[in-house]
CSV table of C-alpha atoms and ligand atoms in Angstrom, one decimal:
chain,number,residue,atom,x,y,z
A,1,MET,CA,-34.7,-15.8,-17.2
A,2,LYS,CA,-36.4,-13.9,-19.9
A,3,LYS,CA,-34.3,-12.2,-22.6
A,4,PHE,CA,-35.1,-8.9,-24.2
A,5,ASN,CA,-34.4,-10.4,-27.6
A,6,ASP,CA,-33.0,-7.2,-29.0
A,7,ALA,CA,-29.9,-5.0,-28.7
A,8,ARG,CA,-30.2,-4.8,-24.9
A,9,ASP,CA,-29.2,-8.5,-24.5
A,10,TRP,CA,-25.6,-7.5,-24.2
A,11,PHE,CA,-26.4,-6.7,-20.6
A,12,LEU,CA,-27.5,-10.2,-19.7
A,13,ASP,CA,-24.2,-11.6,-20.9
A,14,ALA,CA,-22.0,-8.9,-19.4
A,15,ARG,CA,-22.9,-9.7,-15.7
A,16,PHE,CA,-20.2,-7.7,-13.9
A,17,GLY,CA,-19.7,-3.9,-14.2
A,18,MET,CA,-17.8,-1.0,-12.7
A,19,PHE,CA,-19.9,1.8,-11.1
A,20,VAL,CA,-18.1,5.2,-10.8
A,21,HIS,CA,-19.2,8.0,-8.5
A,22,TRP,CA,-17.3,11.1,-9.3
A,23,GLY,CA,-17.9,14.8,-8.9
A,24,LEU,CA,-17.2,17.9,-6.9
A,25,TYR,CA,-17.7,15.9,-3.7
A,26,ALA,CA,-14.3,14.1,-4.3
A,27,ILE,CA,-12.6,17.4,-3.3
A,28,GLU,CA,-13.8,17.4,0.3
A,29,ALA,CA,-13.5,13.6,0.2
A,30,TRP,CA,-16.2,13.1,2.9
A,31,HIS,CA,-19.3,11.6,1.2
A,32,GLU,CA,-21.0,12.1,-2.2
A,33,GLN,CA,-24.0,13.6,-0.4
A,34,ASP,CA,-21.9,16.1,1.5
A,35,GLN,CA,-24.1,19.1,0.6
A,36,MET,CA,-27.2,17.5,2.2
A,37,ARG,CA,-25.7,15.3,4.9
A,38,ARG,CA,-23.7,18.3,6.4
A,39,ASP,CA,-26.3,20.9,5.5
A,40,ILE,CA,-23.9,23.0,3.4
A,41,PRO,CA,-25.6,26.0,1.8
A,42,ARG,CA,-25.8,25.7,-2.0
A,43,ALA,CA,-23.8,29.0,-2.5
A,44,GLN,CA,-21.0,27.6,-0.5
A,45,TYR,CA,-21.0,24.0,-2.0
A,46,SER,CA,-21.2,25.4,-5.5
A,47,LYS,CA,-17.8,27.1,-5.1
A,48,LEU,CA,-16.1,23.7,-5.3
A,49,ILE,CA,-16.5,24.1,-9.0
A,50,ASN,CA,-13.6,26.5,-8.9
A,51,GLN,CA,-11.3,23.8,-7.5
A,52,PHE,CA,-12.3,21.0,-9.9
A,53,ASN,CA,-9.2,20.3,-11.9
A,54,PRO,CA,-8.6,16.5,-12.3
A,55,THR,CA,-5.3,16.7,-14.3
A,56,GLN,CA,-4.6,13.0,-13.8
A,57,PHE,CA,-8.0,11.8,-15.2
A,58,ASP,CA,-7.3,9.1,-17.7
A,59,PRO,CA,-10.4,7.1,-18.9
A,60,ASP,CA,-8.1,4.4,-20.3
A,61,ALA,CA,-6.7,3.8,-16.8
A,62,TRP,CA,-10.2,3.4,-15.4
A,63,ILE,CA,-11.1,0.9,-18.1
A,64,ASP,CA,-7.8,-1.0,-17.7
A,65,LEU,CA,-8.6,-1.4,-14.0
A,66,ALA,CA,-12.2,-2.5,-14.7
A,67,GLN,CA,-10.9,-5.1,-17.2
A,68,GLN,CA,-8.3,-6.3,-14.7
A,69,ALA,CA,-11.1,-6.8,-12.2
A,70,GLY,CA,-13.0,-8.9,-14.8
A,71,MET,CA,-15.7,-6.2,-15.3
A,72,ARG,CA,-17.3,-5.9,-18.6
A,73,TYR,CA,-19.1,-2.5,-18.6
A,74,ILE,CA,-19.0,0.8,-16.8
A,75,CYS,CA,-21.7,3.0,-15.4
A,76,PHE,CA,-20.7,6.7,-14.8
A,77,THR,CA,-22.4,9.4,-12.7
A,78,THR,CA,-23.0,12.2,-15.2
A,79,LYS,CA,-25.0,14.2,-12.7
A,80,HIS,CA,-25.3,13.2,-9.0
A,81,LEU,CA,-27.7,14.6,-6.5
A,82,ASP,CA,-25.6,17.8,-6.2
A,83,GLY,CA,-26.6,18.7,-9.7
A,84,PHE,CA,-23.0,19.1,-11.0
A,85,CYS,CA,-22.7,17.9,-14.6
A,86,LEU,CA,-19.6,16.2,-15.9
A,87,TRP,CA,-20.4,16.9,-19.5
A,88,ASP,CA,-20.7,20.0,-21.8
A,89,THR,CA,-24.4,20.5,-21.1
A,90,LYS,CA,-26.2,23.6,-22.5
A,91,GLN,CA,-28.9,23.3,-19.8
A,92,THR,CA,-27.0,24.7,-16.8
A,93,ASP,CA,-23.7,26.5,-16.2
A,94,PHE,CA,-23.1,24.2,-13.3
A,95,ASN,CA,-20.9,21.9,-15.4
A,96,VAL,CA,-17.3,20.8,-15.9
A,97,MET,CA,-16.7,23.3,-18.7
A,98,ASN,CA,-16.9,26.1,-16.2
A,99,SER,CA,-14.4,24.5,-13.8
A,100,PRO,CA,-10.6,25.1,-14.2
A,101,TYR,CA,-10.5,21.7,-16.0
A,102,GLN,CA,-12.7,23.1,-18.8
A,103,ARG,CA,-12.9,19.7,-20.6
A,104,ASP,CA,-15.8,17.4,-21.2
A,105,VAL,CA,-15.1,14.4,-19.0
A,106,LEU,CA,-17.9,12.3,-20.4
A,107,ALA,CA,-16.7,12.9,-24.0
A,108,GLN,CA,-13.3,11.5,-23.1
A,109,LEU,CA,-14.7,8.5,-21.3
A,110,ALA,CA,-17.2,7.8,-24.1
A,111,GLN,CA,-14.4,7.9,-26.7
A,112,ALA,CA,-12.2,5.5,-24.7
A,113,CYS,CA,-15.1,3.1,-24.2
A,114,GLN,CA,-15.9,3.2,-28.0
A,115,LYS,CA,-12.3,2.6,-28.9
A,116,ARG,CA,-12.2,-0.5,-26.7
A,117,ASP,CA,-15.8,-1.7,-27.3
A,118,PHE,CA,-16.5,-1.3,-23.6
A,119,PRO,CA,-20.2,-0.7,-22.9
A,120,LEU,CA,-20.9,2.7,-21.3
A,121,CYS,CA,-24.0,3.3,-19.1
A,122,LEU,CA,-24.9,6.7,-17.6
A,123,TYR,CA,-26.1,7.4,-14.1
A,124,TYR,CA,-28.4,10.4,-13.8
A,125,SER,CA,-30.0,11.7,-10.6
A,126,CYS,CA,-33.6,12.8,-10.8
A,127,VAL,CA,-33.1,14.7,-7.5
A,128,ASP,CA,-31.1,17.9,-8.1
A,129,TRP,CA,-29.9,20.1,-5.2
A,130,HIS,CA,-28.7,22.8,-7.5
A,131,HIS,CA,-31.7,23.5,-9.8
A,132,PRO,CA,-33.9,26.3,-8.5
A,133,ASN,CA,-37.0,24.7,-10.0
A,134,TYR,CA,-36.5,21.2,-8.6
A,135,PRO,CA,-40.0,20.1,-7.4
A,136,TYR,CA,-39.0,19.9,-3.7
A,137,ARG,CA,-41.4,17.7,-1.6
A,138,ASN,CA,-39.5,17.1,1.6
A,139,GLN,CA,-38.7,13.6,0.6
A,140,SER,CA,-35.6,11.5,1.5
A,141,HIS,CA,-32.5,12.5,-0.5
A,142,GLU,CA,-33.8,16.0,-0.9
A,143,LEU,CA,-32.2,18.9,0.9
A,144,ASN,CA,-32.9,19.0,4.7
A,145,ILE,CA,-33.1,22.8,4.5
A,146,PRO,CA,-34.7,24.0,1.3
A,147,GLU,CA,-32.9,27.0,-0.4
A,148,PRO,CA,-35.1,30.0,0.4
A,149,ASP,CA,-35.2,31.5,-3.1
A,150,ASP,CA,-36.1,28.3,-4.9
A,151,GLN,CA,-39.3,28.1,-7.0
A,152,PRO,CA,-40.3,24.4,-7.2
A,153,ASP,CA,-41.9,23.8,-10.6
A,154,LEU,CA,-42.3,20.2,-11.8
A,155,GLN,CA,-42.9,21.2,-15.5
A,156,ILE,CA,-39.9,23.4,-15.8
A,157,TYR,CA,-37.7,20.8,-14.1
A,158,LEU,CA,-38.9,17.9,-16.2
A,159,ASP,CA,-38.2,19.9,-19.4
A,160,PHE,CA,-34.7,20.4,-18.1
A,161,VAL,CA,-34.3,16.7,-17.4
A,162,ARG,CA,-35.6,15.8,-20.8
A,163,ALA,CA,-33.2,18.2,-22.5
A,164,GLN,CA,-30.3,16.8,-20.6
A,165,ILE,CA,-31.1,13.2,-21.3
A,166,ARG,CA,-31.5,14.1,-25.0
A,167,GLU,CA,-28.0,15.5,-24.9
A,168,LEU,CA,-26.6,12.4,-23.2
A,169,CYS,CA,-28.3,10.1,-25.7
A,170,THR,CA,-27.3,12.2,-28.7
A,171,ASN,CA,-23.8,13.7,-28.3
A,172,TYR,CA,-21.7,10.8,-27.0
A,173,GLY,CA,-22.1,7.9,-29.5
A,174,PRO,CA,-23.5,4.6,-28.4
A,175,ILE,CA,-24.9,4.5,-24.8
A,176,HIS,CA,-25.6,1.1,-23.3
A,177,GLY,CA,-27.8,2.2,-20.4
A,178,ILE,CA,-29.4,4.9,-18.4
A,179,TRP,CA,-29.3,4.5,-14.6
A,180,TRP,CA,-31.8,6.8,-13.2
A,181,ASP,CA,-31.5,7.5,-9.5
A,182,ILE,CA,-34.4,8.1,-7.1
A,183,ASN,CA,-37.4,9.7,-8.7
A,184,GLN,CA,-38.8,11.5,-5.7
A,185,THR,CA,-41.3,13.5,-7.7
A,186,ASP,CA,-43.9,10.7,-7.9
A,187,HIS,CA,-44.3,11.7,-11.5
A,188,GLN,CA,-44.9,8.7,-13.8
A,189,ASP,CA,-44.2,9.3,-17.4
A,190,GLU,CA,-43.1,6.7,-20.0
A,191,SER,CA,-42.1,9.4,-22.5
A,192,PHE,CA,-38.6,9.7,-20.9
A,193,ASN,CA,-37.7,6.1,-21.4
A,194,ASP,CA,-39.4,6.0,-24.8
A,195,MET,CA,-37.1,8.8,-25.9
A,196,ILE,CA,-34.0,6.9,-24.7
A,197,ARG,CA,-35.1,3.7,-26.5
A,198,GLN,CA,-35.6,5.7,-29.7
A,199,LEU,CA,-32.2,7.3,-29.5
A,200,GLN,CA,-30.2,4.4,-28.0
A,201,PRO,CA,-31.8,1.0,-28.8
A,202,ALA,CA,-29.1,-0.9,-26.9
A,203,ALA,CA,-29.7,1.0,-23.7
A,204,VAL,CA,-31.0,-0.9,-20.7
A,205,ILE,CA,-32.9,1.3,-18.3
A,206,ASN,CA,-33.2,0.8,-14.5
A,207,ASN,CA,-36.3,1.0,-12.3
A,208,ARG,CA,-35.5,4.3,-10.5
A,209,GLY,CA,-36.8,6.7,-13.1
A,210,PHE,CA,-40.2,7.7,-14.4
A,211,ASP,CA,-41.5,4.2,-15.2
A,212,PRO,CA,-40.5,0.6,-14.2
A,213,GLY,CA,-37.8,0.3,-16.9
A,214,ASP,CA,-35.9,-2.9,-17.7
A,215,PHE,CA,-34.3,-4.1,-14.5
A,216,GLY,CA,-34.3,-4.0,-10.7
A,217,THR,CA,-31.6,-2.4,-8.6
A,218,PRO,CA,-31.2,-4.0,-5.1
A,219,GLU,CA,-28.6,-2.0,-3.3
A,220,ARG,CA,-26.1,-3.0,-0.5
A,221,ASP,CA,-28.0,-5.4,1.8
A,222,TRP,CA,-31.2,-3.4,1.9
A,223,ASP,CA,-33.4,-6.1,0.3
A,224,ALA,CA,-33.3,-9.3,2.3
A,225,SER,CA,-34.9,-11.4,-0.5
A,226,VAL,CA,-31.6,-11.1,-2.4
A,227,LYS,CA,-30.1,-13.5,0.1
A,228,THR,CA,-33.0,-15.8,0.6
A,229,SER,CA,-34.2,-16.3,-3.0
A,230,LEU,CA,-32.5,-18.9,-5.1
A,231,GLU,CA,-32.6,-17.1,-8.4
A,232,PHE,CA,-33.8,-13.9,-10.1
A,233,THR,CA,-36.6,-14.3,-12.5
A,234,GLU,CA,-36.4,-10.7,-13.8
A,235,PRO,CA,-33.3,-8.8,-15.0
A,236,THR,CA,-31.6,-7.6,-11.9
A,237,GLU,CA,-28.4,-5.6,-11.2
A,238,ALA,CA,-27.3,-5.5,-7.6
A,239,CYS,CA,-25.0,-2.7,-6.6
A,240,ASN,CA,-22.5,-2.0,-3.9
A,241,SER,CA,-19.4,0.1,-3.3
A,242,VAL,CA,-16.0,-1.0,-2.2
A,243,GLY,CA,-16.4,1.6,0.6
A,244,TYR,CA,-18.8,1.0,3.6
A,245,GLU,CA,-19.6,4.7,4.1
A,246,SER,CA,-19.5,6.4,0.8
A,247,TRP,CA,-19.8,5.9,-3.0
A,248,GLY,CA,-17.8,9.0,-3.8
A,249,TYR,CA,-14.1,9.1,-2.7
A,250,ARG,CA,-13.7,9.3,1.0
A,251,LYS,CA,-10.3,10.1,2.5
A,252,ASP,CA,-10.5,7.7,5.5
A,253,GLU,CA,-13.0,5.2,4.1
A,254,ASP,CA,-13.8,1.9,5.8
A,255,TYR,CA,-13.3,-0.5,3.0
A,256,PHE,CA,-15.2,-3.8,2.8
A,257,THR,CA,-13.1,-6.9,3.0
A,258,THR,CA,-12.4,-8.7,-0.3
A,259,GLU,CA,-13.9,-11.8,1.1
A,260,PHE,CA,-17.2,-10.1,1.8
A,261,LEU,CA,-17.3,-8.5,-1.6
A,262,ILE,CA,-16.5,-11.8,-3.4
A,263,ARG,CA,-19.2,-13.6,-1.4
A,264,ASP,CA,-21.7,-10.9,-2.3
A,265,ILE,CA,-20.8,-10.9,-6.0
A,266,ASP,CA,-21.0,-14.7,-6.1
A,267,ASN,CA,-24.5,-14.7,-4.4
A,268,ILE,CA,-25.8,-12.4,-7.1
A,269,LEU,CA,-24.1,-13.8,-10.2
A,270,ALA,CA,-24.9,-17.4,-9.3
A,271,LYS,CA,-28.6,-16.4,-9.2
A,272,ASN,CA,-28.3,-15.0,-12.7
A,273,GLY,CA,-28.1,-11.3,-11.6
A,274,ASN,CA,-25.7,-8.6,-12.6
A,275,TYR,CA,-23.4,-6.9,-10.1
A,276,LEU,CA,-22.2,-3.3,-10.3
A,277,LEU,CA,-19.3,-2.6,-8.0
A,278,ASN,CA,-18.5,1.0,-7.3
A,279,VAL,CA,-15.3,3.0,-6.9
A,280,GLY,CA,-15.0,6.7,-6.2
A,281,PRO,CA,-12.1,8.3,-8.0
A,282,LYS,CA,-10.1,11.1,-6.1
A,283,ALA,CA,-10.3,14.7,-7.1
A,284,ASP,CA,-7.3,14.3,-9.3
A,285,GLY,CA,-9.0,11.6,-11.3
A,286,THR,CA,-7.1,8.6,-10.1
A,287,ILE,CA,-8.7,5.6,-8.4
A,288,PRO,CA,-7.6,5.2,-4.7
A,289,GLU,CA,-4.9,2.5,-4.1
A,290,GLN,CA,-7.1,0.5,-1.6
A,291,ALA,CA,-9.9,0.3,-4.1
A,292,THR,CA,-7.4,-0.7,-6.9
A,293,ASN,CA,-6.0,-3.5,-4.7
A,294,ILE,CA,-9.5,-4.8,-3.9
A,295,LEU,CA,-10.4,-4.8,-7.6
A,296,HIS,CA,-7.2,-6.7,-8.5
A,297,ASP,CA,-8.0,-9.4,-5.9
A,298,ILE,CA,-11.6,-9.8,-7.2
A,299,GLY,CA,-10.2,-9.9,-10.7
A,300,ARG,CA,-7.8,-12.8,-9.9
A,301,TRP,CA,-10.8,-14.8,-8.4
A,302,ILE,CA,-13.3,-14.0,-11.1
A,303,LYS,CA,-11.0,-14.8,-14.0
A,304,GLN,CA,-10.4,-18.3,-12.5
A,305,THR,CA,-14.1,-18.9,-11.8
A,306,TRP,CA,-15.7,-17.1,-14.8
A,307,PRO,CA,-16.9,-20.4,-16.5
A,308,ALA,CA,-19.2,-20.9,-13.5
A,309,PHE,CA,-21.1,-17.7,-14.5
A,310,ASN,CA,-20.7,-17.4,-18.2
A,311,HIS,CA,-23.9,-18.5,-20.0
A,312,THR,CA,-24.8,-20.7,-17.0
A,313,ILE,CA,-28.2,-21.0,-15.4
A,314,PRO,CA,-29.1,-21.5,-11.7
A,315,ALA,CA,-29.6,-25.2,-10.9
A,316,ASN,CA,-30.4,-25.2,-7.2
A,317,GLU,CA,-33.3,-27.6,-7.6
A,318,LEU,CA,-30.7,-30.4,-7.8
A,319,THR,CA,-29.9,-30.3,-4.0
A,320,GLU,CA,-31.4,-29.5,-0.6
A,321,ASN,CA,-28.1,-28.1,0.6
A,322,ARG,CA,-28.7,-24.3,1.1
A,323,GLU,CA,-25.1,-23.6,2.1
A,324,VAL,CA,-24.2,-23.7,-1.6
A,325,LEU,CA,-25.5,-22.4,-4.9
A,326,LEU,CA,-25.4,-24.4,-8.1
A,327,THR,CA,-25.1,-23.2,-11.7
A,328,ARG,CA,-25.2,-25.3,-14.7
A,329,LYS,CA,-24.3,-25.4,-18.4
A,330,ASP,CA,-25.4,-28.5,-20.3
A,331,GLN,CA,-23.8,-31.5,-18.5
A,332,THR,CA,-21.5,-29.4,-16.3
A,333,ILE,CA,-22.5,-28.3,-12.8
A,334,TYR,CA,-20.7,-25.6,-10.8
A,335,VAL,CA,-20.9,-25.8,-7.0
A,336,HIS,CA,-20.4,-22.4,-5.3
A,337,LEU,CA,-19.5,-22.4,-1.6
A,338,THR,CA,-21.1,-19.0,-1.4
A,339,LYS,CA,-21.5,-19.0,2.4
A,340,ARG,CA,-18.3,-19.4,4.4
A,341,PRO,CA,-17.9,-23.2,4.8
A,342,ILE,CA,-17.9,-24.8,8.2
A,343,ILE,CA,-16.7,-28.3,7.1
A,344,SER,CA,-14.1,-29.3,4.5
A,345,SER,CA,-16.5,-31.1,2.3
A,346,VAL,CA,-19.7,-30.5,0.4
A,347,LEU,CA,-22.6,-32.9,0.7
A,348,LEU,CA,-25.1,-32.6,-2.2
A,349,LYS,CA,-28.1,-34.6,-0.8
A,350,PRO,CA,-30.1,-36.0,-2.5
A,351,PHE,CA,-28.0,-35.6,-5.6
A,352,ALA,CA,-26.2,-38.9,-6.1
A,353,LYS,CA,-24.7,-39.0,-9.6
A,354,LEU,CA,-21.0,-39.6,-10.1
A,355,PRO,CA,-19.2,-37.0,-12.2
A,356,GLN,CA,-16.5,-38.0,-14.6
A,357,LYS,CA,-14.3,-35.3,-13.2
A,358,ALA,CA,-14.3,-32.8,-10.4
A,359,THR,CA,-12.1,-29.7,-10.5
A,360,LEU,CA,-11.5,-26.8,-8.1
A,361,LEU,CA,-11.9,-23.8,-10.5
A,362,ASN,CA,-10.0,-21.5,-8.1
A,363,THR,CA,-6.7,-23.5,-8.6
A,364,GLY,CA,-7.3,-26.1,-11.3
A,365,GLN,CA,-6.6,-28.9,-8.8
A,366,PRO,CA,-8.7,-32.1,-8.8
A,367,VAL,CA,-11.3,-32.6,-6.1
A,368,GLU,CA,-11.9,-36.0,-4.4
A,369,PHE,CA,-15.5,-37.2,-4.7
A,370,ALA,CA,-17.6,-40.2,-4.0
A,371,VAL,CA,-21.3,-41.2,-3.9
A,372,GLU,CA,-22.0,-42.7,-0.5
A,373,HIS,CA,-24.4,-43.3,2.3
A,374,LEU,CA,-23.2,-41.2,5.2
A,375,PRO,CA,-23.8,-41.8,9.0
A,376,ASN,CA,-25.7,-38.5,9.4
A,377,ALA,CA,-28.1,-39.6,6.6
A,378,HIS,CA,-28.8,-43.1,8.0
A,379,ILE,CA,-32.5,-42.8,7.9
A,380,GLY,CA,-33.5,-44.2,4.5
A,381,LYS,CA,-29.8,-44.8,3.8
A,382,ILE,CA,-29.9,-42.3,0.9
A,383,PRO,CA,-26.6,-42.0,-1.0
A,384,GLN,CA,-25.4,-38.6,-2.0
A,385,LEU,CA,-22.5,-37.0,-3.8
A,386,ARG,CA,-19.7,-35.9,-1.5
A,387,LEU,CA,-16.8,-33.6,-2.5
A,388,ARG,CA,-14.1,-33.8,0.1
A,389,ASN,CA,-10.8,-32.4,1.4
A,390,LEU,CA,-11.3,-28.9,0.1
A,391,PRO,CA,-8.4,-26.5,0.8
A,392,LEU,CA,-10.5,-24.1,3.0
A,393,GLU,CA,-7.6,-22.4,4.7
A,394,ALA,CA,-5.7,-21.5,1.6
A,395,LEU,CA,-8.9,-20.1,-0.1
A,396,SER,CA,-10.5,-18.5,2.9
A,397,ASN,CA,-10.7,-15.1,1.2
A,398,GLU,CA,-12.7,-16.2,-1.7
A,399,VAL,CA,-15.7,-18.3,-2.8
A,400,ILE,CA,-14.6,-21.9,-3.7
A,401,ILE,CA,-16.2,-23.1,-6.9
A,402,ILE,CA,-16.1,-26.8,-8.0
A,403,LYS,CA,-16.7,-27.8,-11.5
A,404,LEU,CA,-18.4,-31.2,-12.0
A,405,GLU,CA,-18.4,-32.7,-15.5
A,406,PHE,CA,-20.9,-35.4,-16.2
A,407,ASP,CA,-21.3,-37.9,-19.0
A,408,LYS,CA,-23.7,-37.0,-21.8
A,409,ASN,CA,-27.3,-37.5,-20.7
A,410,THR,CA,-26.5,-38.0,-17.0
A,411,LEU,CA,-28.3,-34.9,-15.9
A,412,PRO,CA,-31.9,-34.2,-16.6
A,413,THR,CA,-32.4,-31.6,-19.4
B,1,LIG,C1,-27.2,5.3,-2.5
B,1,LIG,C2,-26.4,6.6,-2.2
B,1,LIG,C3,-26.3,7.4,-3.5
B,1,LIG,C4,-25.8,6.6,-4.6
B,1,LIG,C5,-26.7,5.4,-4.8
B,1,LIG,C6,-26.3,4.4,-5.8
B,1,LIG,O1,-28.6,5.6,-2.6
B,1,LIG,O2,-27.0,7.3,-1.2
B,1,LIG,O3,-25.5,8.5,-3.2
B,1,LIG,O4,-25.7,7.3,-5.7
B,1,LIG,O5,-26.7,4.7,-3.6
B,1,LIG,O6,-27.2,3.4,-5.9
């Protein structure tokens, strides 16, 4: 994997981050795109600003939870598609300072992140359902029913975006990334990212803005190649939410199982990608209990298995077994049972070197191993490394990862 070889390289080491979708939509608690998906007129939706008063908002509690989950950075929705801004912007009145809360949410979060040296990235939606000059083109993610008095004007709108991004990159200390969402204008323009790079040299920029940026953003399971490819060759950050329906807080959300999320995370991290897992705080500022429990479970798993991801590289060329993924650091190989196993051993054909030691990272227990010629591989009588008697039942909710330590010079370099 190529490196940036500059201040942006923090991103390639951090690997696992917390995505936070928060805004006025948390009040109705239906979906973050409520305004568009239920065709709520702007005048009605905008009134939610008069109810936004998250008295329990505590950025330290968010970062505590992220760290308990093994996450190493945070990406926060400063402005989602509804156009509501969670910082003290001078470019629109539709911002948190004009809510009963009257405090700059981003300033508090940025301060907490700086105090704890926790990288902060900012999500910013190019689509804006509030701005009267948004260059509406009847694209996906734009309003189904345009507001009758709007006056679409690309230039006025881009000036607004530029001024907002300048505020975000100037007034909140070090910013580690800008996460553009869905540029539906078709306007290509490198000057936006140039400005970000000038103001914030450590900022990584995703590929959903006005030029290709620094990294790809496969979302949910929409890109099938994420499952079939064996490693990412370009910087990639996959994203998903703990909730199946919504990224913002949803009262009766259908949550993903922890097992599904852990398998999804392992699939990305073992291929050298980053993973951004989203939670949607409630209108009072607290993170829902179900999401908290899921994050705690993931944290327990990833803390045990972190060596399998930390500064490792994919090493899938060592075996033909496509049920597992391999990562490697020097003379240590990590075998990830990424897919749900169907037998209680792992066969690493044609790999046939004996490790000095085999350990189940999840528990620290030793794993039985042998190099042998097995009945199902009688043609050619090719020996292979076999890891056996894995405690599948006890670990059925997580990805089993086995650490294999080899003698110096056993593995090809
Ligand atoms: C989806 C959602 C959008 C969310 C985004 C994050 O596109 O529709 O609301 O912000 O995912 O990637």
